Coordinates of C-alpha atoms in Angstrom, one line a residue:
M127 CA 154.7 78.1 84.2
L128 CA 157.2 80.3 85.8
K129 CA 158.6 82.9 84.0
L130 CA 161.5 84.6 84.0
I131 CA 162.6 87.8 82.9
K132 CA 166.7 88.8 83.0
N133 CA 168.4 91.5 82.5
A134 CA 165.7 94.0 82.9
N135 CA 166.3 97.6 84.3
V136 CA 163.4 98.2 86.7
F137 CA 161.1 100.4 88.0
N138 CA 159.4 100.0 91.2
P139 CA 158.6 102.8 90.0
D140 CA 161.9 103.6 92.1
P141 CA 164.7 102.5 89.9
L142 CA 166.2 99.6 91.3
G143 CA 168.7 99.1 88.4
L144 CA 169.5 96.2 86.5
C145 CA 167.6 93.0 87.8
H146 CA 165.7 89.6 86.9
I147 CA 162.2 89.5 87.7
L148 CA 161.2 85.4 89.0
L149 CA 157.2 85.4 88.2
A150 CA 154.8 82.2 89.7
G151 CA 151.2 82.3 88.7
E152 CA 149.8 85.7 89.0
K153 CA 152.9 86.7 91.6
I154 CA 156.2 87.8 92.1
V155 CA 158.4 85.4 93.8
Y156 CA 162.0 86.9 92.6
I157 CA 163.8 90.8 91.9
G158 CA 167.4 90.9 92.3
S159 CA 170.6 91.4 90.4
D160 CA 171.6 88.0 91.4
L161 CA 170.5 84.8 88.8
P162 CA 167.9 82.6 90.5
D163 CA 169.5 79.0 90.2
L164 CA 166.1 76.9 88.3
D165 CA 166.0 73.7 88.1
S166 CA 165.5 73.2 84.2
R167 CA 162.0 70.3 84.6
L168 CA 160.5 73.3 86.2
G169 CA 160.3 74.0 82.5
V170 CA 160.1 78.0 83.0
E171 CA 160.0 80.4 80.5
I172 CA 162.6 82.9 79.9
L173 CA 162.6 86.4 78.2
D174 CA 165.8 88.2 77.9
V175 CA 165.0 92.5 77.8
T176 CA 169.2 93.0 77.0
G177 CA 168.3 95.9 79.6
E178 CA 165.6 97.2 78.5
S179 CA 163.1 99.4 81.4
V180 CA 160.4 96.9 82.9
I181 CA 157.2 99.0 84.8
P182 CA 154.7 98.5 87.1
G183 CA 150.7 97.7 84.1
L184 CA 149.9 101.4 84.2
I185 CA 146.4 101.8 86.0
D186 CA 143.4 103.4 84.5
A187 CA 141.6 105.2 87.1
H188 CA 138.6 106.4 85.3
A189 CA 138.1 104.6 82.3
H190 CA 134.5 104.1 80.8
I191 CA 133.9 100.0 80.0
T192 CA 131.0 100.3 78.8
G193 CA 131.7 103.5 76.5
G194 CA 130.1 106.5 77.7
G195 CA 128.3 109.4 74.9
G196 CA 125.2 109.3 74.4
E197 CA 124.7 113.0 74.7
T198 CA 122.8 114.0 71.1
G199 CA 120.7 110.3 72.0
P200 CA 121.0 106.2 71.1
A201 CA 123.7 107.0 68.1
S202 CA 126.2 108.6 70.1
R203 CA 126.8 106.5 72.8
V204 CA 130.5 105.0 72.1
P205 CA 131.0 101.2 72.3
P206 CA 132.3 99.6 75.3
V207 CA 136.4 98.8 75.8
F208 CA 137.3 95.8 74.0
L209 CA 140.4 94.2 76.0
S210 CA 143.6 94.7 73.8
E211 CA 143.0 98.1 74.3
F212 CA 143.9 98.6 77.3
T213 CA 146.3 96.1 77.3
L214 CA 148.5 97.9 74.2
A215 CA 148.0 101.0 75.8
G216 CA 150.1 99.2 78.5
V217 CA 147.0 99.2 81.5
T218 CA 147.0 96.4 82.6
S219 CA 144.4 97.1 86.6
V220 CA 141.4 99.5 84.9
V221 CA 138.1 101.1 87.0
G222 CA 135.4 102.0 84.9
V223 CA 132.3 104.3 85.6
L224 CA 129.5 105.8 84.6
G225 CA 129.2 109.2 82.8
T226 CA 126.3 111.5 81.5
D227 CA 123.9 108.2 80.0
D228 CA 123.7 106.5 84.1
L229 CA 119.9 105.7 82.9
T230 CA 120.4 102.9 80.2
R231 CA 123.4 102.3 80.8
N232 CA 123.5 101.9 84.7
T233 CA 125.8 100.3 88.0
Q234 CA 124.5 96.4 86.8
T235 CA 126.0 96.2 83.4
L236 CA 129.3 98.5 85.0
V237 CA 130.1 95.6 87.3
T238 CA 129.5 93.2 84.5
Q239 CA 132.0 94.3 82.0
A240 CA 134.2 94.3 84.3
Y241 CA 133.3 90.6 85.7
G242 CA 134.0 90.5 81.6
L243 CA 137.3 92.0 81.9
R244 CA 138.3 90.1 84.6
E245 CA 137.3 86.9 83.1
E246 CA 139.5 88.4 79.9
G247 CA 143.1 88.5 82.4
L248 CA 142.8 92.4 83.6
S249 CA 142.0 93.7 86.9
A250 CA 139.3 95.1 86.7
W251 CA 136.9 97.4 89.2
C252 CA 134.0 100.3 89.2
H253 CA 132.6 103.1 90.7
T254 CA 128.4 103.2 91.6
G255 CA 126.3 105.4 90.4
G256 CA 127.2 108.6 88.2
Y257 CA 126.8 112.0 86.7
H258 CA 123.1 112.4 88.4
L259 CA 121.9 112.0 91.8
P260 CA 119.8 110.1 93.5
L261 CA 122.6 107.7 92.3
T262 CA 121.8 104.8 89.8
T263 CA 123.1 101.8 92.3
L264 CA 122.5 97.9 92.5
T265 CA 121.8 97.5 96.2
G266 CA 119.8 100.4 97.0
S267 CA 122.3 102.4 98.2
T268 CA 125.5 104.0 98.4
R269 CA 127.2 102.0 101.4
G270 CA 125.6 98.4 100.3
D271 CA 126.9 98.5 96.6
I272 CA 130.4 99.4 98.6
V273 CA 130.2 96.2 100.8
F274 CA 128.2 93.4 99.1
I275 CA 129.6 94.1 95.3
D276 CA 133.0 92.8 94.8
P277 CA 134.3 95.2 92.0
I278 CA 132.7 97.9 93.4
I279 CA 135.0 100.4 94.8
G280 CA 133.9 104.4 95.4
V281 CA 131.4 105.9 94.2
G282 CA 131.6 108.1 90.7
E283 CA 132.2 109.8 88.2
L284 CA 129.5 112.5 90.5
A285 CA 129.1 115.5 88.0
V286 CA 130.1 119.1 90.1
S287 CA 129.7 122.4 88.7
D288 CA 128.5 121.2 84.8
H289 CA 125.3 121.9 83.0
R290 CA 124.2 118.1 82.9
S291 CA 125.1 117.6 86.7
S292 CA 122.2 116.8 89.3
Q293 CA 123.1 120.0 90.9
P294 CA 123.8 119.2 94.4
T295 CA 123.9 121.0 97.7
L296 CA 126.2 121.0 99.4
D297 CA 124.8 118.5 102.3
E298 CA 123.3 116.2 99.2
F299 CA 127.1 115.6 98.6
L300 CA 128.0 115.3 102.1
R301 CA 125.8 112.4 102.5
V302 CA 127.1 110.5 99.3
A303 CA 131.3 110.8 100.8
S304 CA 129.7 109.8 103.9
D305 CA 128.4 106.4 102.6
A306 CA 131.4 106.1 100.6
Y307 CA 134.3 106.8 103.8
V308 CA 131.8 104.4 106.1
A309 CA 131.8 101.7 103.7
G310 CA 135.8 102.2 102.5
L311 CA 135.9 101.4 107.1
M312 CA 133.8 98.9 106.7
T313 CA 135.1 97.0 103.3
G314 CA 139.3 98.4 103.0
K315 CA 138.0 99.6 100.1
A316 CA 138.9 103.4 98.4
G317 CA 135.4 104.7 100.1
I318 CA 135.9 107.5 97.2
V319 CA 133.6 110.9 95.4
H320 CA 135.5 110.5 92.5
C321 CA 134.4 114.0 91.0
H322 CA 133.3 115.1 87.4
M323 CA 134.7 118.4 87.2
G324 CA 132.7 120.3 84.9
D325 CA 133.5 123.7 83.2
G326 CA 131.6 125.9 85.5
E327 CA 132.5 128.8 87.5
R328 CA 131.9 127.5 91.1
G329 CA 134.5 124.7 90.4
L330 CA 135.7 123.7 93.6
T331 CA 133.4 125.5 96.0
L332 CA 131.7 122.7 96.9
L333 CA 134.5 120.1 97.5
R334 CA 136.7 123.4 100.0
A335 CA 132.8 123.9 101.5
A336 CA 132.1 119.8 102.4
L337 CA 136.6 120.0 103.6
D338 CA 135.5 122.8 105.7
K339 CA 132.9 121.5 107.3
S340 CA 133.2 117.5 107.6
E341 CA 134.6 115.9 109.4
I342 CA 135.4 113.4 106.7
P343 CA 139.0 113.3 105.2
A344 CA 140.3 114.9 102.2
R345 CA 141.3 111.6 100.8
V346 CA 137.4 111.2 99.8
F347 CA 137.1 114.0 97.7
N348 CA 138.6 113.3 94.1
P349 CA 138.2 115.6 91.8
T350 CA 139.2 114.5 87.9
H351 CA 139.5 116.2 84.4
V352 CA 141.1 118.9 86.9
N353 CA 143.2 120.1 83.8
R354 CA 140.3 120.8 81.8
N355 CA 141.0 124.8 81.4
L356 CA 143.9 126.8 83.6
P357 CA 141.2 128.4 86.7
L358 CA 140.3 124.8 87.6
F359 CA 143.4 123.3 87.2
C360 CA 145.2 125.9 89.5
E361 CA 142.2 124.9 92.1
A362 CA 143.3 122.1 92.1
K363 CA 146.3 122.1 93.1
D364 CA 146.3 124.2 95.8
L365 CA 143.7 121.2 97.4
T366 CA 146.6 118.6 97.4
R367 CA 147.5 121.1 99.9
R368 CA 144.4 119.8 101.8
G369 CA 144.9 116.3 101.5
C370 CA 143.5 116.1 98.1
Y371 CA 144.0 113.7 95.5
I372 CA 143.8 115.2 91.8
D373 CA 143.2 113.7 88.5
L374 CA 144.6 114.6 85.3
T375 CA 142.9 113.4 82.1
A376 CA 145.4 112.6 79.7
F377 CA 143.1 113.7 76.4
P378 CA 143.8 112.9 73.1
E379 CA 145.2 115.5 70.3
G380 CA 143.1 118.3 69.5
H381 CA 141.1 117.8 72.5
S382 CA 143.0 119.6 75.9
E383 CA 141.5 123.0 75.1
P384 CA 140.8 125.0 76.7
G385 CA 143.1 123.2 79.4
I386 CA 146.5 121.6 79.0
S387 CA 147.7 118.6 78.4
A388 CA 148.5 115.4 81.0
A389 CA 152.1 115.9 80.4
D390 CA 151.7 120.5 80.2
A391 CA 150.3 119.8 84.1
F392 CA 152.2 117.5 85.6
L393 CA 155.4 120.0 84.3
E394 CA 153.5 123.2 86.6
Y395 CA 152.3 120.9 89.0
R396 CA 156.5 119.4 89.4
A397 CA 157.8 122.9 89.3
G398 CA 155.0 124.3 91.9
G399 CA 156.5 122.2 94.1
F400 CA 153.1 120.6 95.1
P401 CA 152.4 117.1 97.2
A402 CA 154.5 115.2 94.1
D403 CA 152.2 111.4 96.1
R404 CA 148.9 113.1 95.2
L405 CA 148.6 113.1 91.6
T406 CA 147.2 111.4 89.8
I407 CA 146.6 110.4 85.9
S408 CA 144.2 108.4 83.9
S409 CA 142.2 108.3 79.9
D410 CA 139.0 109.0 80.3
G411 CA 139.3 105.8 77.7
G412 CA 136.0 104.9 76.0
G413 CA 134.2 108.5 77.5
C414 CA 132.4 111.1 74.8
L415 CA 135.1 113.8 74.9
P416 CA 132.2 116.5 73.9
A417 CA 132.1 120.5 73.7
F418 CA 129.4 122.4 74.1
D419 CA 128.0 126.1 73.2
A420 CA 126.8 129.1 75.6
E421 CA 123.8 127.2 75.3
G422 CA 123.9 123.6 75.8
R423 CA 124.6 122.4 72.5
L424 CA 126.6 119.8 71.3
T425 CA 129.9 121.4 69.2
R426 CA 131.9 118.6 68.6
F427 CA 133.0 115.3 70.4
G428 CA 136.1 112.4 70.3
V429 CA 136.3 109.2 72.0
G430 CA 139.0 109.2 75.0
L431 CA 141.6 106.6 74.2
S432 CA 143.6 104.4 77.1
G433 CA 146.6 104.5 74.5
T434 CA 146.8 108.3 75.7
L435 CA 148.5 107.1 78.8
P436 CA 151.7 105.9 77.4
D437 CA 151.7 108.8 75.2
T438 CA 151.8 111.0 78.0
L439 CA 154.9 108.5 79.9
K440 CA 156.3 109.4 76.4
E441 CA 156.1 113.0 76.6
L442 CA 157.1 113.4 79.9
V443 CA 160.7 111.7 79.4
H444 CA 161.0 113.4 76.4
Q445 CA 160.8 117.1 78.6
N446 CA 164.0 114.9 80.5
I447 CA 161.4 113.7 83.0
T448 CA 163.3 110.8 84.7
L449 CA 160.7 107.2 84.7
D450 CA 161.3 107.2 88.4
E451 CA 159.7 110.8 89.0
A452 CA 157.0 110.5 85.6
L453 CA 155.7 106.4 86.9
P454 CA 153.8 107.6 90.3
P455 CA 151.0 109.6 88.6
L456 CA 150.1 105.5 86.2
T457 CA 150.8 103.0 89.0
S458 CA 151.8 103.1 93.1
N459 CA 149.9 106.7 93.7
V460 CA 146.7 105.4 91.9
A461 CA 147.3 101.9 93.9
N462 CA 147.6 103.9 97.0
L463 CA 144.3 106.8 96.4
L464 CA 141.9 103.3 95.6
K465 CA 143.8 100.8 98.3
L466 CA 144.6 98.4 95.3
K467 CA 147.4 96.8 98.0
H468 CA 148.8 94.2 95.4
K469 CA 149.0 97.0 92.4
G470 CA 151.2 99.9 91.2
R471 CA 155.1 98.2 92.1
L472 CA 157.3 95.8 91.3
K473 CA 158.5 93.6 94.3
V474 CA 157.8 90.9 95.6
G475 CA 154.6 89.5 96.4
M476 CA 153.0 92.2 94.1
D477 CA 150.6 91.0 91.5
A478 CA 152.5 89.9 88.5
D479 CA 151.5 93.1 86.1
L480 CA 153.9 95.1 84.3
V481 CA 155.3 96.5 80.9
V482 CA 158.4 96.3 78.7
L483 CA 159.4 99.5 77.2
D484 CA 161.3 99.9 74.1
A485 CA 164.1 102.2 74.0
E486 CA 162.0 104.8 72.4
T487 CA 159.3 104.6 75.7
K488 CA 157.0 102.7 73.5
V489 CA 154.9 99.7 75.1
R490 CA 156.5 97.0 73.5
D491 CA 155.4 93.7 75.9
V492 CA 152.6 93.3 78.4
M493 CA 152.3 90.9 81.0
A494 CA 149.0 91.2 83.2
R495 CA 147.6 89.0 86.3
G496 CA 150.8 86.5 85.2
L497 CA 150.0 85.9 81.6
W498 CA 151.5 88.0 78.3
H499 CA 148.9 89.4 76.8
V500 CA 150.9 91.7 74.5
R501 CA 154.4 90.9 72.6
D502 CA 156.8 93.0 70.2
G503 CA 153.7 95.6 70.5
T504 CA 151.1 93.0 69.4
A505 CA 148.8 91.7 71.4
V506 CA 148.7 87.8 71.6
V507 CA 145.2 88.3 74.3
L508 CA 142.3 89.8 72.1
G509 CA 139.0 89.6 74.5
T510 CA 135.9 87.3 73.6
Y511 CA 134.6 89.3 70.6
E512 CA 137.7 90.6 69.3
S513 CA 139.6 89.8 65.5
N514 CA 142.5 90.1 64.3

């Protein structure tokens, strides 16, 4: 069925003004100020949004789709994330990662979960490996996983400067990055190393050494959680001027200390004049958010939520940041980094992934791959094992 969205205040994420959007199947086939003349026999489904903002579907580039956790034993493992937990947050594309537990949860289960989310209507990918070396792979090699397994687009989240990491040496780190980069060249995939950054005093030393001592392009080295403490964030900002993308985590309320929230980090980054196209924001959805004492004992933990992404967007708008400035770290910048050519923008030929925001910048309606998943703030499509 054709779908027509009328009178939309469209953000590409650039502002396009008041437009009409025609969708056919899973693609955008028209955006313009003139209302298309469509034969009534085509059975067009029409939604008049009366000037509400329509934005690209959000891309969550760091989510524990199989569930994270496990730091205090099997009972502390977070359950897998249901479909509607993403769609209610305006997320139409997601990248799954493994964290501390890359043993009882592995690349096989991650790939399977990505395929499951695809069957339920989301666009889903994942990385191979997890916190530790040697990486947990499906084919036996990093290059093999990226080249031969469709959903796998890079390596991650490989732990650096963290007491839970395998303490990789520079040579080990460069070997992983080389394999990811070459596999990306062979396939057109992202080919990045998505690095979990801990609170260790070494900070980004390993990544700077990799940039200094190798020919691997800077975009391959992609640190996340960089706003978890202020010294790390200061280091990370400087790294963008060398060509790296850095990823902020939209921590739930009460979990950003001793760092800063994603919204505050965005504002500080913007005020410093750092490259606007090198910043992304992800949720760590489904991941455990632990805090440890000096002896490595767990003192508290929470769970990441994809809903922190639209919360961050809303906070930025309330801080007088325009939508076209606030959206790229959640949409087009992510698509550029991950080489998702049909995601992150509203243009003819792009995938029909979009979000309608109400006057309060809250997610009202969500379309993923041409199908409405959320209407008037209610999930109308649920995952296989979800219930109303």
